[in-house]
PDB file of C-alpha atoms in Angstrom:
ATOM      1  CA  MET A  80      94.254  71.471  94.984  1.00 32.00           C
ATOM      2  CA  ALA A  81      94.910  70.448  98.487  1.00 36.00           C
ATOM      3  CA  THR A  82      98.000  69.125  97.245  1.00 39.00           C
ATOM      4  CA  ALA A  83      99.094  72.361  95.538  1.00 36.00           C
ATOM      5  CA  THR A  84      98.028  74.808  98.240  1.00 38.00           C
ATOM      6  CA  ALA A  85      99.626  73.009 101.337  1.00 46.00           C
ATOM      7  CA  THR A  86     103.328  73.151  98.551  1.00 40.00           C
ATOM      8  CA  ALA A  87     102.564  76.672  97.563  1.00 36.00           C
ATOM      9  CA  THR A  88     101.770  77.914 101.435  1.00 46.00           C
ATOM     10  CA  ASN A  89     104.158  75.345 103.027  1.00 67.00           C
ATOM     11  CA  ARG A  90     101.546  75.565 105.679  1.00 80.00           C
ATOM     12  CA  PRO A  91     100.296  72.684 107.214  1.00 88.00           C
ATOM     13  CA  ASP A  92      96.863  72.499 106.090  1.00 94.00           C
ATOM     14  CA  THR A  93      95.289  69.024 107.360  1.00 98.00           C
ATOM     15  CA  PHE A  94      95.343  67.227 110.551  1.00 98.00           C
ATOM     16  CA  VAL A  95      94.706  64.296 112.433  1.00 98.00           C
ATOM     17  CA  VAL A  96      94.526  64.214 115.767  1.00 98.00           C
ATOM     18  CA  THR A  97      93.783  61.568 118.238  1.00 98.00           C
ATOM     19  CA  GLY A  98      92.353  61.889 122.088  1.00 98.00           C
ATOM     20  CA  CYS A  99      90.062  64.714 120.373  1.00 97.00           C
ATOM     21  CA  ALA A 100      87.398  63.961 123.040  1.00 96.00           C
ATOM     22  CA  SER A 101      88.963  66.119 126.260  1.00 95.00           C
ATOM     23  CA  GLY A 102      92.329  67.470 127.467  1.00 96.00           C
ATOM     24  CA  ILE A 103      95.273  68.655 124.737  1.00 97.00           C
ATOM     25  CA  GLY A 104      93.218  66.665 121.662  1.00 97.00           C
ATOM     26  CA  LYS A 105      90.094  68.651 122.776  1.00 96.00           C
ATOM     27  CA  GLN A 106      91.716  72.277 122.816  1.00 95.00           C
ATOM     28  CA  LEU A 107      93.725  71.025 119.887  1.00 97.00           C
ATOM     29  CA  THR A 108      91.284  70.114 117.750  1.00 96.00           C
ATOM     30  CA  GLY A 109      89.568  74.017 118.119  1.00 94.00           C
ATOM     31  CA  ALA A 110      92.367  75.562 117.452  1.00 95.00           C
ATOM     32  CA  LEU A 111      93.541  74.837 114.522  1.00 96.00           C
ATOM     33  CA  ALA A 112      89.606  74.384 113.222  1.00 94.00           C
ATOM     34  CA  ARG A 113      89.787  78.115 114.204  1.00 92.00           C
ATOM     35  CA  ASP A 114      93.229  78.907 112.674  1.00 93.00           C
ATOM     36  CA  GLY A 115      92.102  77.475 109.205  1.00 93.00           C
ATOM     37  CA  HIS A 116      93.254  73.988 109.224  1.00 96.00           C
ATOM     38  CA  ARG A 117      91.189  71.442 108.630  1.00 96.00           C
ATOM     39  CA  VAL A 118      91.220  68.429 110.873  1.00 97.00           C
ATOM     40  CA  LEU A 119      90.136  64.717 111.308  1.00 98.00           C
ATOM     41  CA  ALA A 120      89.476  64.378 114.967  1.00 97.00           C
ATOM     42  CA  THR A 121      89.026  61.146 116.363  1.00 98.00           C
ATOM     43  CA  ASP A 122      89.242  59.076 120.103  1.00 98.00           C
ATOM     44  CA  VAL A 123      87.433  55.638 121.187  1.00 98.00           C
ATOM     45  CA  ARG A 124      84.181  57.254 122.766  1.00 96.00           C
ATOM     46  CA  LEU A 125      82.747  58.174 120.316  1.00 95.00           C
ATOM     47  CA  ASP A 126      79.178  60.264 121.596  1.00 96.00           C
ATOM     48  CA  ALA A 127      82.438  62.035 124.053  1.00 95.00           C
ATOM     49  CA  LEU A 128      83.525  63.343 120.504  1.00 94.00           C
ATOM     50  CA  ARG A 129      80.360  64.485 119.567  1.00 93.00           C
ATOM     51  CA  ALA A 130      79.290  65.739 122.750  1.00 93.00           C
ATOM     52  CA  ALA A 131      83.013  68.227 122.703  1.00 91.00           C
ATOM     53  CA  ALA A 132      81.913  68.855 119.209  1.00 90.00           C
ATOM     54  CA  ALA A 133      78.109  70.016 120.124  1.00 89.00           C
ATOM     55  CA  GLU A 134      79.792  72.878 122.091  1.00 85.00           C
ATOM     56  CA  GLY A 135      80.753  75.124 119.653  1.00 71.00           C
ATOM     57  CA  ALA A 136      83.970  75.302 119.249  1.00 66.00           C
ATOM     58  CA  TRP A 137      84.396  73.258 116.614  1.00 77.00           C
ATOM     59  CA  SER A 138      83.758  74.456 113.228  1.00 71.00           C
ATOM     60  CA  GLU A 139      81.448  71.507 111.164  1.00 73.00           C
ATOM     61  CA  GLU A 140      83.032  71.889 107.856  1.00 81.00           C
ATOM     62  CA  ARG A 141      86.484  72.071 108.907  1.00 91.00           C
ATOM     63  CA  VAL A 142      86.341  69.234 111.799  1.00 95.00           C
ATOM     64  CA  HIS A 143      85.474  65.495 110.818  1.00 96.00           C
ATOM     65  CA  LEU A 144      84.704  63.118 113.851  1.00 96.00           C
ATOM     66  CA  ARG A 145      85.855  59.385 113.709  1.00 97.00           C
ATOM     67  CA  ALA A 146      85.902  56.978 116.220  1.00 98.00           C
ATOM     68  CA  LEU A 147      89.644  55.313 116.769  1.00 98.00           C
ATOM     69  CA  ASP A 148      90.943  52.998 119.445  1.00 98.00           C
ATOM     70  CA  VAL A 149      94.625  54.424 118.564  1.00 98.00           C
ATOM     71  CA  ARG A 150      95.703  49.771 120.294  1.00 98.00           C
ATOM     72  CA  ASP A 151      93.806  48.790 116.022  1.00 98.00           C
ATOM     73  CA  ALA A 152      96.409  49.425 113.534  1.00 98.00           C
ATOM     74  CA  ALA A 153      93.808  48.027 110.673  1.00 98.00           C
ATOM     75  CA  ALA A 154      91.579  51.306 112.414  1.00 98.00           C
ATOM     76  CA  TRP A 155      94.629  53.171 112.157  1.00 98.00           C
ATOM     77  CA  ASP A 156      94.845  52.552 108.338  1.00 98.00           C
ATOM     78  CA  ALA A 157      91.657  53.018 107.798  1.00 98.00           C
ATOM     79  CA  THR A 158      91.638  55.913 109.490  1.00 98.00           C
ATOM     80  CA  VAL A 159      94.559  57.501 107.367  1.00 98.00           C
ATOM     81  CA  ASP A 160      92.907  56.469 104.367  1.00 98.00           C
ATOM     82  CA  GLU A 161      89.482  58.030 105.161  1.00 97.00           C
ATOM     83  CA  ALA A 162      91.693  61.812 106.151  1.00 98.00           C
ATOM     84  CA  VAL A 163      92.987  61.369 102.088  1.00 97.00           C
ATOM     85  CA  ALA A 164      89.723  60.807 100.815  1.00 97.00           C
ATOM     86  CA  ALA A 165      88.049  64.126 102.825  1.00 95.00           C
ATOM     87  CA  PHE A 166      91.015  66.392 102.797  1.00 96.00           C
ATOM     88  CA  GLY A 167      93.185  64.439 100.153  1.00 96.00           C
ATOM     89  CA  ARG A 168      96.615  64.793 101.401  1.00 97.00           C
ATOM     90  CA  VAL A 169      97.588  64.077 105.073  1.00 98.00           C
ATOM     91  CA  ASP A 170     100.230  67.160 106.321  1.00 98.00           C
ATOM     92  CA  VAL A 171     100.427  66.591 110.455  1.00 98.00           C
ATOM     93  CA  VAL A 172      99.192  63.832 112.693  1.00 98.00           C
ATOM     94  CA  MET A 173      99.116  64.330 116.258  1.00 98.00           C
ATOM     95  CA  ASN A 174      99.528  61.347 118.603  1.00 98.00           C
ATOM     96  CA  VAL A 175      98.043  63.187 121.638  1.00 98.00           C
ATOM     97  CA  ALA A 176      95.458  59.848 123.382  1.00 98.00           C
ATOM     98  CA  GLY A 177      96.924  58.478 126.341  1.00 98.00           C
ATOM     99  CA  TYR A 178      96.277  56.688 129.580  1.00 98.00           C
ATOM    100  CA  LEU A 179      97.549  56.469 133.096  1.00 98.00           C
ATOM    101  CA  LYS A 180      96.606  54.656 136.098  1.00 97.00           C
ATOM    102  CA  PRO A 181      98.430  55.136 138.958  1.00 97.00           C
ATOM    103  CA  GLY A 182     100.462  52.375 140.966  1.00 96.00           C
ATOM    104  CA  TYR A 183     102.795  50.648 142.907  1.00 96.00           C
ATOM    105  CA  VAL A 184     104.353  47.811 140.795  1.00 96.00           C
ATOM    106  CA  VAL A 185     103.391  45.274 143.623  1.00 97.00           C
ATOM    107  CA  ASP A 186      99.818  46.354 143.154  1.00 96.00           C
ATOM    108  CA  THR A 187      99.342  46.733 139.195  1.00 96.00           C
ATOM    109  CA  VAL A 188      97.872  43.603 137.265  1.00 97.00           C
ATOM    110  CA  PRO A 189      98.211  42.193 133.712  1.00 98.00           C
ATOM    111  CA  GLU A 190      95.271  44.783 132.439  1.00 98.00           C
ATOM    112  CA  ASP A 191      97.039  47.737 133.773  1.00 98.00           C
ATOM    113  CA  VAL A 192      99.911  46.972 131.445  1.00 98.00           C
ATOM    114  CA  ASP A 193      98.506  45.667 128.674  1.00 98.00           C
ATOM    115  CA  ARG A 194      96.118  49.385 128.549  1.00 98.00           C
ATOM    116  CA  HIS A 195      99.420  51.237 129.438  1.00 98.00           C
ATOM    117  CA  LEU A 196     101.145  49.900 127.011  1.00 98.00           C
ATOM    118  CA  ASP A 197      98.443  49.186 123.847  1.00 98.00           C
ATOM    119  CA  ILE A 198      97.783  52.681 124.236  1.00 98.00           C
ATOM    120  CA  ASN A 199     100.459  54.821 125.201  1.00 98.00           C
ATOM    121  CA  THR A 200     103.074  53.047 123.202  1.00 98.00           C
ATOM    122  CA  LYS A 201     102.111  51.227 120.744  1.00 98.00           C
ATOM    123  CA  GLY A 202      98.412  53.355 119.679  1.00 98.00           C
ATOM    124  CA  VAL A 203     101.539  56.007 118.863  1.00 98.00           C
ATOM    125  CA  ILE A 204     103.703  53.122 117.191  1.00 98.00           C
ATOM    126  CA  PHE A 205     100.671  52.418 114.406  1.00 98.00           C
ATOM    127  CA  GLY A 206      99.728  56.341 114.574  1.00 98.00           C
ATOM    128  CA  THR A 207     103.191  56.745 113.045  1.00 98.00           C
ATOM    129  CA  ARG A 208     103.692  54.199 110.456  1.00 98.00           C
ATOM    130  CA  ALA A 209     100.096  54.197 109.203  1.00 98.00           C
ATOM    131  CA  ALA A 210     101.092  57.872 108.812  1.00 98.00           C
ATOM    132  CA  ALA A 211     104.908  57.584 107.611  1.00 98.00           C
ATOM    133  CA  ARG A 212     103.491  55.300 105.300  1.00 98.00           C
ATOM    134  CA  HIS A 213     101.192  57.657 103.350  1.00 98.00           C
ATOM    135  CA  MET A 214     103.796  60.455 103.783  1.00 98.00           C
ATOM    136  CA  LEU A 215     106.416  59.237 101.962  1.00 98.00           C
ATOM    137  CA  THR A 216     103.603  58.704  98.963  1.00 97.00           C
ATOM    138  CA  GLN A 217     102.203  61.983  98.917  1.00 96.00           C
ATOM    139  CA  GLY A 218     106.491  63.458  99.285  1.00 96.00           C
ATOM    140  CA  GLY A 219     106.557  64.247 103.060  1.00 97.00           C
ATOM    141  CA  GLY A 220     104.505  65.099 106.430  1.00 98.00           C
ATOM    142  CA  HIS A 221     105.116  65.314 109.653  1.00 98.00           C
ATOM    143  CA  VAL A 222     103.916  63.012 113.364  1.00 98.00           C
ATOM    144  CA  VAL A 223     103.651  64.934 116.540  1.00 98.00           C
ATOM    145  CA  ASN A 224     103.715  62.182 119.205  1.00 98.00           C
ATOM    146  CA  ILE A 225     103.175  63.505 122.787  1.00 98.00           C
ATOM    147  CA  ALA A 226     104.748  61.943 125.443  1.00 98.00           C
ATOM    148  CA  SER A 227     105.887  63.069 128.923  1.00 97.00           C
ATOM    149  CA  MET A 228     108.812  64.806 131.240  1.00 95.00           C
ATOM    150  CA  ALA A 229     108.706  60.743 132.913  1.00 94.00           C
ATOM    151  CA  ALA A 230     110.026  60.137 129.352  1.00 96.00           C
ATOM    152  CA  LEU A 231     112.986  62.114 130.385  1.00 94.00           C
ATOM    153  CA  ALA A 232     113.296  60.420 134.615  1.00 89.00           C
ATOM    154  CA  PRO A 233     111.302  57.907 135.914  1.00 87.00           C
ATOM    155  CA  VAL A 234     108.496  58.766 138.034  1.00 91.00           C
ATOM    156  CA  PRO A 235     107.523  56.011 140.856  1.00 93.00           C
ATOM    157  CA  GLY A 236     103.880  55.891 141.785  1.00 95.00           C
ATOM    158  CA  ILE A 237     103.269  55.742 137.972  1.00 97.00           C
ATOM    159  CA  SER A 238     105.824  53.192 136.974  1.00 97.00           C
ATOM    160  CA  LEU A 239     104.055  51.698 133.636  1.00 98.00           C
ATOM    161  CA  TYR A 240     103.158  55.140 132.506  1.00 98.00           C
ATOM    162  CA  THR A 241     106.923  56.052 132.736  1.00 97.00           C
ATOM    163  CA  ALA A 242     107.670  52.789 130.804  1.00 98.00           C
ATOM    164  CA  SER A 243     105.397  53.656 128.005  1.00 98.00           C
ATOM    165  CA  LYS A 244     106.521  57.417 127.777  1.00 98.00           C
ATOM    166  CA  TYR A 245     110.168  55.914 127.754  1.00 97.00           C
ATOM    167  CA  ALA A 246     109.296  53.526 125.066  1.00 98.00           C
ATOM    168  CA  VAL A 247     107.025  56.430 123.060  1.00 98.00           C
ATOM    169  CA  ARG A 248     110.647  58.951 122.950  1.00 98.00           C
ATOM    170  CA  ALA A 249     112.544  56.218 122.098  1.00 98.00           C
ATOM    171  CA  PHE A 250     110.529  54.677 119.047  1.00 98.00           C
ATOM    172  CA  SER A 251     109.693  58.623 118.249  1.00 98.00           C
ATOM    173  CA  LEU A 252     113.688  59.858 117.872  1.00 98.00           C
ATOM    174  CA  ALA A 253     114.897  56.368 116.594  1.00 98.00           C
ATOM    175  CA  ALA A 254     112.152  56.494 113.625  1.00 98.00           C
ATOM    176  CA  ALA A 255     112.395  60.487 112.793  1.00 98.00           C
ATOM    177  CA  GLN A 256     115.646  59.333 112.158  1.00 98.00           C
ATOM    178  CA  GLU A 257     114.594  56.812 109.552  1.00 98.00           C
ATOM    179  CA  LEU A 258     112.459  59.021 107.811  1.00 98.00           C
ATOM    180  CA  ARG A 259     113.832  62.542 108.055  1.00 97.00           C
ATOM    181  CA  PRO A 260     116.110  61.907 105.151  1.00 97.00           C
ATOM    182  CA  ARG A 261     113.129  61.296 103.463  1.00 97.00           C
ATOM    183  CA  GLY A 262     111.075  64.077 103.959  1.00 98.00           C
ATOM    184  CA  VAL A 263     109.048  63.014 106.824  1.00 98.00           C
ATOM    185  CA  TYR A 264     110.057  64.702 110.050  1.00 98.00           C
ATOM    186  CA  VAL A 265     108.965  63.121 114.186  1.00 98.00           C
ATOM    187  CA  THR A 266     108.544  64.965 116.952  1.00 98.00           C
ATOM    188  CA  VAL A 267     108.485  63.810 120.519  1.00 98.00           C
ATOM    189  CA  VAL A 268     106.945  66.589 122.686  1.00 98.00           C
ATOM    190  CA  CYS A 269     107.475  66.093 126.805  1.00 97.00           C
ATOM    191  CA  PRO A 270     105.235  68.296 128.608  1.00 97.00           C
ATOM    192  CA  ASP A 271     105.471  68.355 132.516  1.00 96.00           C
ATOM    193  CA  ALA A 272     101.982  67.763 134.146  1.00 95.00           C
ATOM    194  CA  VAL A 273      99.090  69.604 132.607  1.00 97.00           C
ATOM    195  CA  ALA A 274      95.864  70.433 134.071  1.00 96.00           C
ATOM    196  CA  THR A 275      93.507  67.726 132.623  1.00 96.00           C
ATOM    197  CA  PRO A 276      91.327  65.190 133.443  1.00 95.00           C
ATOM    198  CA  MET A 277      93.925  62.977 133.548  1.00 96.00           C
ATOM    199  CA  LEU A 278      95.809  64.090 135.374  1.00 96.00           C
ATOM    200  CA  ASP A 279      92.076  64.841 137.910  1.00 95.00           C
ATOM    201  CA  LEU A 280      92.379  61.123 138.308  1.00 94.00           C
ATOM    202  CA  GLN A 281      95.787  61.442 140.376  1.00 96.00           C
ATOM    203  CA  LYS A 282      94.589  63.412 142.295  1.00 95.00           C
ATOM    204  CA  ASP A 283      93.220  60.885 145.038  1.00 94.00           C
ATOM    205  CA  TYR A 284      96.263  58.679 144.879  1.00 95.00           C
ATOM    206  CA  LYS A 285      99.276  58.918 146.819  1.00 95.00           C
ATOM    207  CA  GLU A 286     101.473  56.693 144.084  1.00 95.00           C
ATOM    208  CA  ALA A 287     101.027  59.375 142.108  1.00 95.00           C
ATOM    209  CA  ALA A 288     102.230  62.452 144.654  1.00 95.00           C
ATOM    210  CA  LEU A 289     105.420  63.161 142.469  1.00 92.00           C
ATOM    211  CA  THR A 290     103.190  64.174 139.632  1.00 93.00           C
ATOM    212  CA  PHE A 291     102.634  67.090 141.825  1.00 94.00           C
ATOM    213  CA  SER A 292     106.180  68.054 142.453  1.00 91.00           C
ATOM    214  CA  ALA A 293     106.186  70.325 139.593  1.00 87.00           C
ATOM    215  CA  PRO A 294     106.252  73.993 140.513  1.00 88.00           C
ATOM    216  CA  ARG A 295     103.423  74.480 139.175  1.00 92.00           C
ATOM    217  CA  ILE A 296     101.059  72.696 136.421  1.00 95.00           C
ATOM    218  CA  LEU A 297     100.622  73.579 133.070  1.00 97.00           C
ATOM    219  CA  THR A 298      98.047  74.515 130.820  1.00 97.00           C
ATOM    220  CA  THR A 299      96.267  72.932 128.116  1.00 97.00           C
ATOM    221  CA  ASP A 300      96.812  76.440 126.234  1.00 97.00           C
ATOM    222  CA  GLU A 301     100.566  76.545 126.762  1.00 97.00           C
ATOM    223  CA  VAL A 302     101.122  73.287 125.200  1.00 98.00           C
ATOM    224  CA  VAL A 303      98.237  74.227 122.085  1.00 98.00           C
ATOM    225  CA  ALA A 304     100.624  77.499 121.806  1.00 98.00           C
ATOM    226  CA  LEU A 305     103.826  75.090 121.695  1.00 97.00           C
ATOM    227  CA  LEU A 306     102.639  72.567 119.451  1.00 98.00           C
ATOM    228  CA  LEU A 307     100.774  75.410 116.558  1.00 97.00           C
ATOM    229  CA  GLY A 308     104.053  76.922 117.078  1.00 97.00           C
ATOM    230  CA  ASP A 309     107.850  75.964 117.743  1.00 96.00           C
ATOM    231  CA  VAL A 310     106.504  72.458 116.384  1.00 98.00           C
ATOM    232  CA  LEU A 311     104.517  73.063 114.145  1.00 97.00           C
ATOM    233  CA  ARG A 312     107.172  75.779 112.569  1.00 96.00           C
ATOM    234  CA  ARG A 313     110.543  74.222 113.174  1.00 97.00           C
ATOM    235  CA  ARG A 314     109.844  70.613 113.362  1.00 98.00           C
ATOM    236  CA  PRO A 315     112.021  69.621 116.235  1.00 98.00           C
ATOM    237  CA  LEU A 316     113.294  66.342 116.563  1.00 98.00           C
ATOM    238  CA  GLU A 317     112.286  66.512 121.055  1.00 97.00           C
ATOM    239  CA  VAL A 318     110.054  69.348 122.942  1.00 97.00           C
ATOM    240  CA  ILE A 319     110.520  69.730 126.380  1.00 96.00           C
ATOM    241  CA  LEU A 320     107.785  71.538 128.775  1.00 96.00           C
ATOM    242  CA  PRO A 321     108.699  73.803 130.447  1.00 95.00           C
ATOM    243  CA  ARG A 322     112.741  73.434 129.558  1.00 88.00           C
ATOM    244  CA  SER A 323     114.265  74.313 133.268  1.00 87.00           C
ATOM    245  CA  ARG A 324     112.332  71.008 134.873  1.00 85.00           C
ATOM    246  CA  GLY A 325     113.320  69.448 131.768  1.00 86.00           C
ATOM    247  CA  TRP A 326     116.598  69.655 132.164  1.00 86.00           C
ATOM    248  CA  LEU A 327     116.248  68.666 135.735  1.00 83.00           C
ATOM    249  CA  ALA A 328     114.727  65.161 133.950  1.00 87.00           C
ATOM    250  CA  ARG A 329     118.106  64.726 132.004  1.00 87.00           C
ATOM    251  CA  VAL A 330     120.305  65.349 134.902  1.00 88.00           C
ATOM    252  CA  ALA A 331     118.254  62.647 137.198  1.00 84.00           C
ATOM    253  CA  ASP A 332     118.199  60.479 133.898  1.00 86.00           C
ATOM    254  CA  ILE A 333     121.671  60.455 134.311  1.00 88.00           C
ATOM    255  CA  PHE A 334     122.509  59.867 137.537  1.00 89.00           C
ATOM    256  CA  PRO A 335     119.441  57.730 138.964  1.00 87.00           C
ATOM    257  CA  GLU A 336     121.313  57.727 142.119  1.00 85.00           C
ATOM    258  CA  LEU A 337     120.098  61.289 142.515  1.00 83.00           C
ATOM    259  CA  GLY A 338     116.148  59.588 142.741  1.00 80.00           C
ATOM    260  CA  VAL A 339     116.674  57.517 145.415  1.00 82.00           C
ATOM    261  CA  TYR A 340     118.245  60.566 147.805  1.00 81.00           C
ATOM    262  CA  LEU A 341     115.325  63.427 146.557  1.00 83.00           C
ATOM    263  CA  GLY A 342     112.773  60.938 145.378  1.00 83.00           C
ATOM    264  CA  PRO A 343     111.418  61.247 149.396  1.00 87.00           C
ATOM    265  CA  LEU A 344     111.654  64.794 149.350  1.00 87.00           C
ATOM    266  CA  LEU A 345     110.276  65.736 145.891  1.00 88.00           C
ATOM    267  CA  GLN A 346     107.375  62.974 147.494  1.00 89.00           C
ATOM    268  CA  ARG A 347     106.295  65.358 150.492  1.00 91.00           C
ATOM    269  CA  GLN A 348     106.820  68.560 148.468  1.00 91.00           C
ATOM    270  CA  GLY A 349     104.184  66.411 145.405  1.00 91.00           C
ATOM    271  CA  ALA A 350     101.795  64.928 148.381  1.00 93.00           C
ATOM    272  CA  SER A 351     101.726  69.055 149.821  1.00 95.00           C
ATOM    273  CA  LYS A 352     100.987  70.341 146.122  1.00 92.00           C
ATOM    274  CA  GLN A 353      98.123  67.242 145.807  1.00 93.00           C
ATOM    275  CA  ARG A 354      96.184  67.858 149.036  1.00 94.00           C
ATOM    276  CA  ARG A 355      96.143  71.268 147.951  1.00 93.00           C
ATOM    277  CA  PHE A 356      95.468  70.910 144.381  1.00 92.00           C
ATOM    278  CA  ARG A 357      92.284  67.892 146.085  1.00 91.00           C
ATOM    279  CA  ASP A 358      91.501  71.268 148.354  1.00 87.00           C
ATOM    280  CA  ASP A 359      90.998  73.813 145.603  1.00 84.00           C
ATOM    281  CA  GLY A 360      88.114  71.477 144.162  1.00 70.00           C
ATOM    282  CA  HIS A 361      89.571  69.893 141.240  1.00 66.00           C
TER     283      HIS A 361
END
């Protein structure tokens, strides 16, 4: 029944989403459920996931909850199997879960390196792999991987996060070329700073000042609207939000020397906005 419906309307109906206990993932799950989709909502923190569901924003018959540590490849396979058992198919997998801890290179410890790469990069790779294997057998599907504007231009002070997101972008674009001819689409989304708990945790770190140098902070509503609109409708290779900052980031990536000269200015601007963000009670 689910397969016939999805094929007849060409509208994705069933979703697996990670990082649903807070931020973009939480907002996205609610929006999908309200729009009539069925969602397997996951997070490593099952109690927090249940608390989010208890707030009443999600329809219980539309949203199933599951604990998932995205670093666990076997758990990913089991999660996709559970979604197929519950819904009949998986149309879209959205890799939203992420991790960030500000810090200068000399201050990082091995655990910091592992967490960034294991959650941000390997988690996306495992999720894409598990999704693609099933989608190839069902005849198609769509994987959406959330990277960052930091995947387009390096950001000092959060170098581990930048490295992990560069890898997410590169992997997603390469995987898209492998899978698209076989009916499975991969989209990588690169948003600028978004008002989420991940941004809140950076407010007290001077290392993260550049994160706040954007002209404005995006809202989760803006990111969710992009995902439910342009991304699901067109299934593009890459989407950058906002586009204006994306072009600036691309130029900085092509000419990395610009960072040496413009970095101090952007650092001061970011530090000033960071103080205002903190003083406003965030």
